[in-house]
Amino acid sequence: QVSKAFLQEVQVKEINAVLLTKGMSDNWESIWNFQAKPNDLLIASYPKSGTTWTQEIVDMIQNDGDVRKCQRAYTYVRQPHLEWKPWLLSTPGLEEAEKMPSPRTMKTHLPVQLLPPSFWKENTKIIYVARNAKDVAVSYYHLSRAMSVLPRPGTLDEFIDKFMNGRVLWGSWYDHVKGWWNKKDKHPILYLFYEDMKENPKQEIQKILKFLEKDLSEEIINKIIYHTSFDIMKQNPMAGYDTIHINIIDHSISSFMRKGITGDWKNHFTVSQSEKFDEHYKKKMAGTTLTFRSEI
Ligand code: A3P
């Protein structure tokens, strides 16, 4: 039985040709005028790229590997999502962020051109995490099926088409990853890849430590790797969104912590879908130095 929440289509509205929810667009002035601080940390990504995983790693680093401290609150309370109103809280993410004591860590899915300008002005550090397009599309499709506050995805074929044309929330994946990539040499941005984190979490955690100018013992780093591994995070009710009310995410359709692997697209894309996707991909990604691995 489908929950009533899923029978209503989510209202969307563009800001500068990027599809956002109507709520975000209606609130755009406050989002755009958000005041960042130099000692803030922003975790930015296209949806389904390993944001929550990065958030957990960062929180563990900031709390010197203290698991209890990292379970002090839900992910979206510890690190507010700037442009979105967290469904279980009464105020939007940016209002939550405004109430937080410094140093603050926040999350955004905004494409680079829509980031509130105060982040550039204050030279705030940003960690960007990116993931290969096909795995993002599959993960986004499954979450859209299960999450009532995202637009209905249609069939996988229809969703892939929307994804390729950037007709999904937060816009085009291609523009998002390239936009942030182009900005990374002009601003303190650490650009990470989901696939690298899967393959060698220690190395990527060390990059984050260096970026945050922090030093942790080998023992604590190993503890962080363990507690932020997919299986352990999946069991942690404070990490991710699997404890969210069924009216928001229907876990019988799909979990938030779904598979956590690289290359799951192969279980979903048909050969012809994959060929069509690759051809379009080549055109969209022509001329960039940014490359992705869709298997490891
Ligand atoms: P899948 O749907 O492919 O499983 P985001 O946080 O940006 O929304 O990304 C969610 C994706 O990251 C989901 O992908 C989720 O399972 C995966 N993920 C979350 N935590 C992870 C972890 N600790 N290790 C690997 N993947 C993780």
Tab-separated table of C-alpha atoms and ligand atoms in Angstrom:
chain	number	residue	atom	x	y	z
A	1	GLN	CA	0.000	0.000	0.000
A	2	VAL	CA	1.399	3.357	-1.068
A	3	SER	CA	1.470	6.067	1.544
A	4	LYS	CA	-0.714	9.096	0.725
A	5	ALA	CA	2.381	11.306	0.684
A	6	PHE	CA	3.485	9.614	-2.546
A	7	LEU	CA	0.299	10.336	-4.439
A	8	GLN	CA	0.995	14.055	-4.602
A	9	GLU	CA	3.569	15.338	-7.089
A	10	VAL	CA	6.309	17.549	-5.640
A	11	GLN	CA	6.173	21.135	-6.863
A	12	VAL	CA	9.319	22.325	-8.589
A	13	LYS	CA	10.443	25.775	-9.709
A	14	GLU	CA	13.589	26.894	-11.517
A	15	ILE	CA	16.196	29.353	-10.335
A	16	ASN	CA	18.455	30.404	-13.231
A	17	ALA	CA	17.348	27.351	-15.218
A	18	VAL	CA	18.231	24.933	-12.367
A	19	LEU	CA	15.335	22.853	-11.118
A	20	LEU	CA	14.756	23.235	-7.378
A	21	THR	CA	11.763	22.509	-5.178
A	22	LYS	CA	9.183	25.273	-5.053
A	23	GLY	CA	10.048	25.727	-1.379
A	24	MET	CA	13.687	26.448	-2.180
A	25	SER	CA	12.840	28.815	-5.022
A	26	ASP	CA	10.288	30.683	-2.912
A	27	ASN	CA	12.939	31.008	-0.215
A	28	TRP	CA	15.663	31.930	-2.685
A	29	GLU	CA	16.405	35.412	-1.400
A	30	SER	CA	17.242	34.155	2.106
A	31	ILE	CA	19.338	31.313	0.662
A	32	TRP	CA	21.276	33.623	-1.664
A	33	ASN	CA	21.881	36.099	1.173
A	34	PHE	CA	23.077	33.459	3.629
A	35	GLN	CA	26.073	34.779	5.525
A	36	ALA	CA	28.982	32.328	5.563
A	37	LYS	CA	31.890	32.707	7.994
A	38	PRO	CA	35.593	32.124	7.343
A	39	ASN	CA	35.728	29.244	9.830
A	40	ASP	CA	32.686	27.425	8.417
A	41	LEU	CA	33.098	24.205	6.506
A	42	LEU	CA	30.781	23.370	3.636
A	43	ILE	CA	30.287	19.875	2.231
A	44	ALA	CA	28.987	20.228	-1.308
A	45	SER	CA	27.887	17.607	-3.818
A	46	TYR	CA	25.405	16.596	-6.447
A	47	PRO	CA	22.736	14.388	-4.787
A	48	LYS	CA	23.645	10.707	-4.281
A	49	SER	CA	27.374	11.192	-4.568
A	50	GLY	CA	28.404	10.139	-1.064
A	51	THR	CA	27.494	13.337	0.771
A	52	THR	CA	26.253	11.646	3.939
A	53	TRP	CA	29.304	9.411	4.022
A	54	THR	CA	31.613	12.430	3.719
A	55	GLN	CA	29.576	14.230	6.386
A	56	GLU	CA	30.054	11.323	8.796
A	57	ILE	CA	33.801	11.150	8.098
A	58	VAL	CA	34.151	14.903	8.662
A	59	ASP	CA	32.140	14.813	11.886
A	60	MET	CA	34.273	11.937	13.178
A	61	ILE	CA	37.425	13.862	12.316
A	62	GLN	CA	36.145	16.966	14.047
A	63	ASN	CA	35.286	14.884	17.123
A	64	ASP	CA	38.605	12.989	17.167
A	65	GLY	CA	36.892	9.680	16.419
A	66	ASP	CA	34.498	9.866	19.385
A	67	VAL	CA	31.560	7.737	18.227
A	68	ARG	CA	29.253	8.844	21.055
A	69	LYS	CA	29.726	12.514	20.218
A	70	CYS	CA	28.967	11.779	16.569
A	71	GLN	CA	25.700	10.195	17.647
A	72	ARG	CA	24.609	13.361	19.452
A	73	ALA	CA	22.016	14.119	16.753
A	74	TYR	CA	20.841	13.162	13.278
A	75	THR	CA	23.068	13.957	10.302
A	76	TYR	CA	20.787	16.776	9.143
A	77	VAL	CA	20.852	18.398	12.599
A	78	ARG	CA	24.629	18.134	13.046
A	79	GLN	CA	25.295	19.565	9.594
A	80	PRO	CA	22.284	21.474	8.281
A	81	HIS	CA	21.409	21.285	4.603
A	82	LEU	CA	21.448	24.966	3.665
A	83	GLU	CA	18.821	25.176	0.966
A	84	TRP	CA	16.457	22.476	2.169
A	85	LYS	CA	14.014	22.419	5.011
A	86	PRO	CA	14.815	19.285	6.963
A	87	TRP	CA	11.505	17.481	7.052
A	88	LEU	CA	11.503	16.735	10.761
A	89	LEU	CA	12.546	20.199	11.866
A	90	SER	CA	10.359	23.251	11.933
A	91	THR	CA	12.812	25.623	10.233
A	92	PRO	CA	14.811	25.530	6.985
A	93	GLY	CA	18.440	24.410	7.043
A	94	LEU	CA	19.804	27.909	6.769
A	95	GLU	CA	17.906	29.053	9.844
A	96	GLU	CA	19.279	26.032	11.699
A	97	ALA	CA	22.753	27.018	10.496
A	98	GLU	CA	22.263	30.600	11.681
A	99	LYS	CA	21.481	29.337	15.193
A	100	MET	CA	24.574	27.116	15.327
A	101	PRO	CA	27.673	28.115	17.246
A	102	SER	CA	30.898	28.331	15.242
A	103	PRO	CA	32.721	26.475	13.864
A	104	ARG	CA	29.823	25.239	11.746
A	105	THR	CA	29.739	22.444	9.180
A	106	MET	CA	26.969	22.573	6.611
A	107	LYS	CA	25.812	20.739	3.517
A	108	THR	CA	24.615	21.893	0.116
A	109	HIS	CA	23.670	20.365	-3.226
A	110	LEU	CA	23.668	23.729	-4.993
A	111	PRO	CA	25.535	23.993	-8.288
A	112	VAL	CA	28.532	26.287	-8.040
A	113	GLN	CA	26.857	29.260	-9.738
A	114	LEU	CA	24.042	29.209	-7.179
A	115	LEU	CA	26.230	29.075	-4.083
A	116	PRO	CA	25.548	32.081	-1.827
A	117	PRO	CA	28.308	34.601	-2.694
A	118	SER	CA	29.361	35.068	0.952
A	119	PHE	CA	31.134	31.665	0.754
A	120	TRP	CA	33.476	33.069	-1.894
A	121	LYS	CA	33.881	36.374	-0.112
A	122	GLU	CA	34.760	34.748	3.210
A	123	ASN	CA	37.029	32.187	1.562
A	124	THR	CA	35.221	29.382	3.407
A	125	LYS	CA	36.674	25.887	2.993
A	126	ILE	CA	34.576	23.543	0.893
A	127	ILE	CA	34.791	19.778	0.473
A	128	TYR	CA	33.160	18.685	-2.778
A	129	VAL	CA	32.428	15.007	-3.374
A	130	ALA	CA	31.627	13.634	-6.817
A	131	ARG	CA	30.579	10.184	-8.056
A	132	ASN	CA	30.352	8.644	-11.517
A	133	ALA	CA	27.202	9.584	-13.416
A	134	LYS	CA	25.700	6.147	-13.941
A	135	ASP	CA	25.856	5.151	-10.267
A	136	VAL	CA	24.480	8.560	-9.296
A	137	ALA	CA	21.593	8.130	-11.739
A	138	VAL	CA	20.718	4.688	-10.363
A	139	SER	CA	20.994	5.820	-6.750
A	140	TYR	CA	18.941	8.961	-7.486
A	141	TYR	CA	16.295	6.888	-9.253
A	142	HIS	CA	15.900	4.540	-6.285
A	143	LEU	CA	15.759	7.334	-3.744
A	144	SER	CA	13.235	9.209	-5.879
A	145	ARG	CA	11.025	6.124	-5.906
A	146	ALA	CA	11.224	5.861	-2.142
A	147	MET	CA	11.234	9.512	-1.102
A	148	SER	CA	7.949	11.399	-1.246
A	149	VAL	CA	9.600	14.844	-1.158
A	150	LEU	CA	11.397	14.234	-4.479
A	151	PRO	CA	9.547	14.419	-7.810
A	152	ARG	CA	8.216	11.055	-9.020
A	153	PRO	CA	10.929	9.515	-11.221
A	154	GLY	CA	8.767	7.523	-13.662
A	155	THR	CA	10.435	4.409	-15.062
A	156	LEU	CA	14.214	4.018	-14.963
A	157	ASP	CA	14.297	4.755	-18.690
A	158	GLU	CA	12.326	7.970	-18.163
A	159	PHE	CA	14.495	8.916	-15.216
A	160	ILE	CA	17.742	8.364	-17.149
A	161	ASP	CA	16.379	10.676	-19.797
A	162	LYS	CA	15.549	13.374	-17.239
A	163	PHE	CA	18.977	12.912	-15.670
A	164	MET	CA	20.747	13.327	-19.015
A	165	ASN	CA	18.764	16.483	-19.702
A	166	GLY	CA	19.271	17.924	-16.231
A	167	ARG	CA	15.530	17.847	-15.534
A	168	VAL	CA	15.965	16.644	-11.954
A	169	LEU	CA	16.311	18.536	-8.682
A	170	TRP	CA	19.583	20.480	-8.430
A	171	GLY	CA	19.912	20.367	-12.206
A	172	SER	CA	22.427	18.805	-14.526
A	173	TRP	CA	25.025	16.411	-13.054
A	174	TYR	CA	27.388	17.311	-15.923
A	175	ASP	CA	27.246	21.051	-15.195
A	176	HIS	CA	27.450	20.451	-11.443
A	177	VAL	CA	30.633	18.350	-11.404
A	178	LYS	CA	32.327	20.495	-14.075
A	179	GLY	CA	31.310	23.760	-12.457
A	180	TRP	CA	32.807	22.823	-9.103
A	181	TRP	CA	35.872	21.312	-10.786
A	182	ASN	CA	36.573	24.590	-12.585
A	183	LYS	CA	36.293	26.534	-9.350
A	184	LYS	CA	38.643	24.349	-7.347
A	185	ASP	CA	41.894	26.113	-8.212
A	186	LYS	CA	40.548	29.549	-7.364
A	187	HIS	CA	39.154	28.743	-3.947
A	188	PRO	CA	39.938	26.361	-1.039
A	189	ILE	CA	37.997	23.396	-2.417
A	190	LEU	CA	38.972	19.797	-1.749
A	191	TYR	CA	37.516	17.797	-4.650
A	192	LEU	CA	36.968	14.146	-3.700
A	193	PHE	CA	35.629	11.133	-5.564
A	194	TYR	CA	33.310	8.469	-4.161
A	195	GLU	CA	35.239	5.785	-6.044
A	196	ASP	CA	38.531	6.825	-4.397
A	197	MET	CA	36.875	6.765	-0.979
A	198	LYS	CA	35.650	3.222	-1.660
A	199	GLU	CA	39.011	2.085	-2.921
A	200	ASN	CA	41.266	3.722	-0.374
A	201	PRO	CA	39.402	5.395	2.485
A	202	LYS	CA	42.596	5.956	4.467
A	203	GLN	CA	44.176	7.986	1.705
A	204	GLU	CA	41.046	10.123	1.256
A	205	ILE	CA	40.679	10.662	5.011
A	206	GLN	CA	44.291	11.812	5.064
A	207	LYS	CA	43.490	14.334	2.331
A	208	ILE	CA	40.615	15.659	4.441
A	209	LEU	CA	42.868	15.863	7.516
A	210	LYS	CA	45.447	17.854	5.609
A	211	PHE	CA	42.773	20.151	4.181
A	212	LEU	CA	41.358	20.751	7.672
A	213	GLU	CA	44.888	21.150	9.087
A	214	LYS	CA	44.299	18.372	11.574
A	215	ASP	CA	46.396	15.490	12.730
A	216	LEU	CA	45.010	12.228	14.083
A	217	SER	CA	46.719	9.031	15.175
A	218	GLU	CA	46.714	5.932	13.002
A	219	GLU	CA	44.466	4.283	15.590
A	220	ILE	CA	41.821	7.010	15.357
A	221	ILE	CA	41.977	7.026	11.560
A	222	ASN	CA	41.349	3.275	11.544
A	223	LYS	CA	38.442	3.770	13.934
A	224	ILE	CA	36.970	6.392	11.590
A	225	ILE	CA	37.322	4.039	8.605
A	226	TYR	CA	35.504	1.327	10.539
A	227	HIS	CA	32.661	3.501	11.803
A	228	THR	CA	32.077	5.134	8.424
A	229	SER	CA	32.094	1.895	6.466
A	230	PHE	CA	28.811	1.164	4.721
A	231	ASP	CA	27.735	-1.726	6.965
A	232	ILE	CA	28.428	0.078	10.218
A	233	MET	CA	26.894	3.354	9.059
A	234	LYS	CA	23.806	1.468	7.935
A	235	GLN	CA	23.327	0.250	11.514
A	236	ASN	CA	23.811	3.722	12.957
A	237	PRO	CA	20.410	5.385	13.435
A	238	MET	CA	22.015	8.840	13.646
A	239	ALA	CA	23.813	8.565	10.294
A	240	GLY	CA	21.797	8.803	7.112
A	241	TYR	CA	18.060	8.901	6.748
A	242	ASP	CA	16.864	5.377	7.338
A	243	THR	CA	15.060	6.338	10.546
A	244	ILE	CA	13.016	8.993	8.757
A	245	HIS	CA	9.236	8.612	8.866
A	246	ILE	CA	7.691	6.299	6.273
A	247	ASN	CA	5.742	9.238	4.814
A	248	ILE	CA	9.079	10.735	3.767
A	249	ILE	CA	11.097	7.656	2.836
A	250	ASP	CA	9.275	4.408	2.341
A	251	HIS	CA	11.987	1.952	3.279
A	252	SER	CA	10.040	-0.949	1.835
A	253	ILE	CA	10.638	0.631	-1.602
A	254	SER	CA	14.320	1.473	-1.102
A	255	SER	CA	16.651	2.343	1.776
A	256	PHE	CA	18.744	5.463	1.898
A	257	MET	CA	21.757	3.279	2.695
A	258	ARG	CA	20.950	1.146	-0.320
A	259	LYS	CA	24.049	-0.681	-1.624
A	260	GLY	CA	27.024	1.617	-1.244
A	261	ILE	CA	29.069	0.154	-4.086
A	262	THR	CA	30.637	1.280	-7.344
A	263	GLY	CA	29.300	-0.231	-10.536
A	264	ASP	CA	25.742	-1.069	-9.444
A	265	TRP	CA	24.599	0.685	-12.649
A	266	LYS	CA	25.514	-2.543	-14.454
A	267	ASN	CA	22.624	-4.249	-12.678
A	268	HIS	CA	20.222	-1.592	-13.949
A	269	PHE	CA	21.257	-0.126	-17.301
A	270	THR	CA	20.476	-2.179	-20.392
A	271	VAL	CA	23.210	-2.338	-23.047
A	272	SER	CA	21.340	0.117	-25.257
A	273	GLN	CA	20.671	2.534	-22.361
A	274	SER	CA	24.350	2.398	-21.518
A	275	GLU	CA	25.463	3.061	-25.093
A	276	LYS	CA	23.096	5.990	-25.470
A	277	PHE	CA	24.247	7.370	-22.129
A	278	ASP	CA	27.943	7.036	-23.043
A	279	GLU	CA	27.494	8.811	-26.341
A	280	HIS	CA	25.702	11.724	-24.734
A	281	TYR	CA	28.276	11.724	-21.908
A	282	LYS	CA	31.173	12.152	-24.308
A	283	LYS	CA	29.609	15.295	-25.739
A	284	LYS	CA	28.721	16.761	-22.355
A	285	MET	CA	32.167	16.068	-20.871
A	286	ALA	CA	34.247	16.962	-23.918
A	287	GLY	CA	37.118	19.308	-23.212
A	288	THR	CA	37.256	18.847	-19.428
A	289	THR	CA	40.179	17.385	-17.486
A	290	LEU	CA	37.676	15.872	-15.066
A	291	THR	CA	37.422	12.095	-15.375
A	292	PHE	CA	35.439	9.468	-13.506
A	293	ARG	CA	35.699	5.752	-12.900
A	294	SER	CA	32.424	3.878	-13.185
A	295	GLU	CA	34.011	0.675	-11.912
A	296	ILE	CA	36.873	-0.020	-9.542
B	1	A3P	P1	23.539	3.864	-3.281
B	1	A3P	O1	22.123	4.289	-3.486
B	1	A3P	O2	24.250	3.572	-4.574
B	1	A3P	O3	23.678	2.754	-2.311
B	1	A3P	P2	24.221	10.935	-0.675
B	1	A3P	O4	24.574	10.870	0.763
B	1	A3P	O5	25.000	11.926	-1.448
B	1	A3P	O6	22.738	11.074	-0.867
B	1	A3P	O7	24.643	9.535	-1.335
B	1	A3P	C1	23.951	8.353	-1.018
B	1	A3P	C2	24.688	7.186	-1.626
B	1	A3P	O8	25.908	6.979	-0.880
B	1	A3P	C3	23.911	5.878	-1.533
B	1	A3P	O9	24.333	5.121	-2.663
B	1	A3P	C4	24.423	5.334	-0.218
B	1	A3P	O10	24.227	3.954	-0.043
B	1	A3P	C5	25.914	5.661	-0.347
B	1	A3P	N1	26.601	5.638	0.949
B	1	A3P	C6	26.219	6.192	2.115
B	1	A3P	N2	27.108	5.902	3.084
B	1	A3P	C7	28.078	5.149	2.513
B	1	A3P	C8	29.264	4.531	3.009
B	1	A3P	N3	29.611	4.626	4.281
B	1	A3P	N4	30.029	3.826	2.135
B	1	A3P	C9	29.669	3.723	0.841
B	1	A3P	N5	28.553	4.276	0.316
B	1	A3P	C10	27.761	4.989	1.140
